[in-house]
Coordinates of C-alpha atoms in Angstrom, one line a residue:
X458 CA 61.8 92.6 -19.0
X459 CA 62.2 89.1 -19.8
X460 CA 61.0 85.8 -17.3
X461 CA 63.5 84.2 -15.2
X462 CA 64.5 81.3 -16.4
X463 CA 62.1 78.1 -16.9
X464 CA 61.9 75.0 -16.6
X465 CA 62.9 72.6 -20.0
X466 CA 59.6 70.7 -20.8
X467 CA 56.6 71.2 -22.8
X468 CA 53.6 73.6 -22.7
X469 CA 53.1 76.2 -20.2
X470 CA 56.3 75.5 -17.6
X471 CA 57.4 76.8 -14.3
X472 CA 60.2 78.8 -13.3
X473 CA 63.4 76.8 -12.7
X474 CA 65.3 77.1 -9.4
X475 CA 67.8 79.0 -11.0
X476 CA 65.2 81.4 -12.4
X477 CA 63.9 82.0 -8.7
X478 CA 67.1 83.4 -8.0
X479 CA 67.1 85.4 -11.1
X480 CA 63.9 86.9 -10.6
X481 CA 65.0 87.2 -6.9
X482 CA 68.4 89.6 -7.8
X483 CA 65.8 91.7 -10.4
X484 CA 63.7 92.1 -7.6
X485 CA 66.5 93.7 -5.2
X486 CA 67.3 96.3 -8.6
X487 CA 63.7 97.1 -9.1
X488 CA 63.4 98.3 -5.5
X489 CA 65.7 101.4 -6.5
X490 CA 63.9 102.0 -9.4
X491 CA 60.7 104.1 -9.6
X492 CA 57.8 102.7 -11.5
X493 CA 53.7 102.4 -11.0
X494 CA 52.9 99.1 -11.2
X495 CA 53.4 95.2 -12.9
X496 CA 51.6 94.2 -15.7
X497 CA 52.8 90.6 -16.6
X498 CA 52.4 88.0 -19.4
X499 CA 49.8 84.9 -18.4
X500 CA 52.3 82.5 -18.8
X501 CA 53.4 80.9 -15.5
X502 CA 56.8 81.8 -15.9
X503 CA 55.9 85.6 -16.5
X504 CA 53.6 85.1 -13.6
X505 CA 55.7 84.0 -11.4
X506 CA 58.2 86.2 -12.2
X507 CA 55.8 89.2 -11.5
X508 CA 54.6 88.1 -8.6
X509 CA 58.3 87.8 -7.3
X510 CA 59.3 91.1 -7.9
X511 CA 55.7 92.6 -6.6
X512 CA 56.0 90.9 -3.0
X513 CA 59.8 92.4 -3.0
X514 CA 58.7 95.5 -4.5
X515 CA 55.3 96.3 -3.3
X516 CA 53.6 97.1 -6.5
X517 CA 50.0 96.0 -7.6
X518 CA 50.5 93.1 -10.4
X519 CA 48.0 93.0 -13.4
X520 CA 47.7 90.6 -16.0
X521 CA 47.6 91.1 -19.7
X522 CA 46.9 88.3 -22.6
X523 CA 48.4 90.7 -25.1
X524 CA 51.6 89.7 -23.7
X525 CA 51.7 86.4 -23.9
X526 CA 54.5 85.2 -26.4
X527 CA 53.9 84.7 -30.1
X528 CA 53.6 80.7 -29.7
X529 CA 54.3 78.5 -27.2
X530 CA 55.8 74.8 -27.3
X531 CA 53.5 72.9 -26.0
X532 CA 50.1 74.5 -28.1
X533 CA 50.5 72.7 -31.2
X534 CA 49.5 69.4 -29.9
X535 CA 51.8 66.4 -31.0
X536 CA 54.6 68.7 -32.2
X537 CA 58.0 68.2 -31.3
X538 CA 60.9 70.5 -30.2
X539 CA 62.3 70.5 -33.4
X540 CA 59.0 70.7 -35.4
X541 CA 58.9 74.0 -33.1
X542 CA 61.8 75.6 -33.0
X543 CA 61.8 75.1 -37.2
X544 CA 58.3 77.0 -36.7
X545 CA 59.7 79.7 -34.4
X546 CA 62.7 80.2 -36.6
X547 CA 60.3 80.9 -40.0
X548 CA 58.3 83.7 -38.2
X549 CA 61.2 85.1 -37.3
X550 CA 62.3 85.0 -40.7
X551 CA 59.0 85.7 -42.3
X552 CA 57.2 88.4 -40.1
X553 CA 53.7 88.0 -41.7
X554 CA 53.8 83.9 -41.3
X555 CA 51.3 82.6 -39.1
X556 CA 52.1 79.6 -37.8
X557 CA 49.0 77.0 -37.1
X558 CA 48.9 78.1 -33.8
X559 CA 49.3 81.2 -32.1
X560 CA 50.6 84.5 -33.7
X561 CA 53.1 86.0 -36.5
X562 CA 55.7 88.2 -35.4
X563 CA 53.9 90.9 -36.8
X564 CA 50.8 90.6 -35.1
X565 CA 52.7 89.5 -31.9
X566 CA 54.5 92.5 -32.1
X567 CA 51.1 94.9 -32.5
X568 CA 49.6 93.2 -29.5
X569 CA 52.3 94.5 -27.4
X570 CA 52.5 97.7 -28.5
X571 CA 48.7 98.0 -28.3
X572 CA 49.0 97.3 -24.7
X573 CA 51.9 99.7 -23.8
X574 CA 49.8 102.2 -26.0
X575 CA 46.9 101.6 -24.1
X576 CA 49.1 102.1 -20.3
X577 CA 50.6 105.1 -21.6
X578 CA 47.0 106.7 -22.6
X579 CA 45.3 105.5 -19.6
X580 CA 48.5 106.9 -17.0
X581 CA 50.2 109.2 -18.4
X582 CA 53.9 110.2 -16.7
X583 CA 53.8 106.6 -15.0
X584 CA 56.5 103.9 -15.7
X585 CA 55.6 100.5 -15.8
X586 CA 57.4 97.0 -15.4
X587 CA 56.4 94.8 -18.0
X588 CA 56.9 91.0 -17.8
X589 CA 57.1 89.4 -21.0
X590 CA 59.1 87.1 -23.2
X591 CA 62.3 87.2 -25.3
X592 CA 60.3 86.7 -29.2
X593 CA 57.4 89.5 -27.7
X594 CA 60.3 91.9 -26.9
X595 CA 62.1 91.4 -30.3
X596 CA 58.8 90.9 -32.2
X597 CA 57.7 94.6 -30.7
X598 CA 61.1 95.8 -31.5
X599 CA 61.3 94.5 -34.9
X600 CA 57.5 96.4 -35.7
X601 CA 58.6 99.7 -33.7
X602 CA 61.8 100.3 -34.8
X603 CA 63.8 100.6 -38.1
X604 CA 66.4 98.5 -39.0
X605 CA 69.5 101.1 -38.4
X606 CA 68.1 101.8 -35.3
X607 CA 68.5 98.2 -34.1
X608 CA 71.7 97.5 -35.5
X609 CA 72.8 100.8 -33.5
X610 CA 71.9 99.1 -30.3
X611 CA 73.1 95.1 -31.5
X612 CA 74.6 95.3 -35.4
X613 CA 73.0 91.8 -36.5
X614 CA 69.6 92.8 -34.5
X615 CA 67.2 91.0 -37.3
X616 CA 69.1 88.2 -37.9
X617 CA 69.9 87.0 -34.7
X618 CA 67.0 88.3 -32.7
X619 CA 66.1 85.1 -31.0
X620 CA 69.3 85.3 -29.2
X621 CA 69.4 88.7 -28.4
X622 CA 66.9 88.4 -25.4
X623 CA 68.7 87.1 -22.3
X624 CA 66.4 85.9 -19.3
X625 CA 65.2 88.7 -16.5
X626 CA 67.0 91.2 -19.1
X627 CA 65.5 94.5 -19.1
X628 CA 64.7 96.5 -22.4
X629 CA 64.0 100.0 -21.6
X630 CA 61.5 101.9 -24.2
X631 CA 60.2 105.5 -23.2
X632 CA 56.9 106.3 -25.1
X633 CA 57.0 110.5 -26.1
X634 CA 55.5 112.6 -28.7
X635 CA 53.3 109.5 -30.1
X636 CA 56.4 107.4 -30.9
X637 CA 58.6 105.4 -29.1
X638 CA 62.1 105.2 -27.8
X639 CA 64.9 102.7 -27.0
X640 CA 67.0 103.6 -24.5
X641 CA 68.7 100.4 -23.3
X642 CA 68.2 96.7 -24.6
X643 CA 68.6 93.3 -22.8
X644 CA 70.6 94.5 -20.1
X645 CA 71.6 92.3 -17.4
X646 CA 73.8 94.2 -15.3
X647 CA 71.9 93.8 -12.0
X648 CA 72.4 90.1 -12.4
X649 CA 76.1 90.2 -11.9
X650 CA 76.3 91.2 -8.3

């Protein structure tokens, strides 16, 4: 899933006070849904998230740095929004472009896929909530998945893919047979109660 929504400001932000409710209404759905454990993105606003839907939840949280987004506002030092969201916007366009900080969409992608590789070796027949963000999701999607597949589940899936990603949206992907499947993306039913 993605974070709840954050605050608007530079670098590594908090959780915005309508992202704790958010994060507070995914809790409540994840309590009828059966999975293992949390394993969350370092970024306070994945953190916080987690930890929100582990106290409501009861399930052990644990931190992974290969979830952490592609780049981040905020690590470039001196850059502005615009400077970075015209950086964002060319490695979504040009998968192999790394940016002077942080990581293409490519590689973002492979580091998440590496670590849901890794949980699905390690526990196998275990389900696991992962808290990311939007571009991870989509990056991962982008490197997993062929392009009819995605337009099957959104038609304009590449193009718009920054978009796509709604906050505390859940993506679900079942791992069988060495290859992965989407079953649902970006869903945010359980925030319309």
């Amino acid at each position: 899933m993605r974070h709840a929504k954050k605050e608007i400001g530079i670098g590594d932000v908090l959780v915005s006070s309508e992202g704790l409710k958010q994060a507070n209404m995914t809790a409540e759905h994840f309590k009828k849904v059966p999975f293992s454990r949390i394993v969350y993105s370092p970024l306070k606003r994945s953190m916080i998230t987690a930890e929100i839907i582990s106290k409501t939840t009861r399930k052990a949280l644990t931190e992974d740095i290969r979830l952490r987004e592609r780049v981040n506002w905020g690590d470039l030092s001196g850059q502005t929004f615009e400077e970075f969201v015209e950086m964002w916007n060319r490695c979504t366009r040009e998968r192999e472009f790394s940016p002077p900080v942080g990581d293409s969409a490519r590689k973002a992608g492979e580091r998440m896929t590496s670590c849901l590789l890794e949980l699905a070796d390690r526990h196998p027949h275990e389900s696991f909530l992962i808290v990311t963000h939007g571009g991870l999701i989509t990056d991962f999607l982008a490197n997993e998945f062929n392009h009819e597949e995605l337009a099957r589940k959104y038609p304009n899936f590449i193009e718009e893919q920054s978009y796509l990603v709604p906050e505390c949206s859940i993506t679900k992907v079942r791992y069988c047979e060495e290859k992965f499947e989407l079953i649902d993306f970006a869903n945010v039913t359980h925030l319309n109660h």
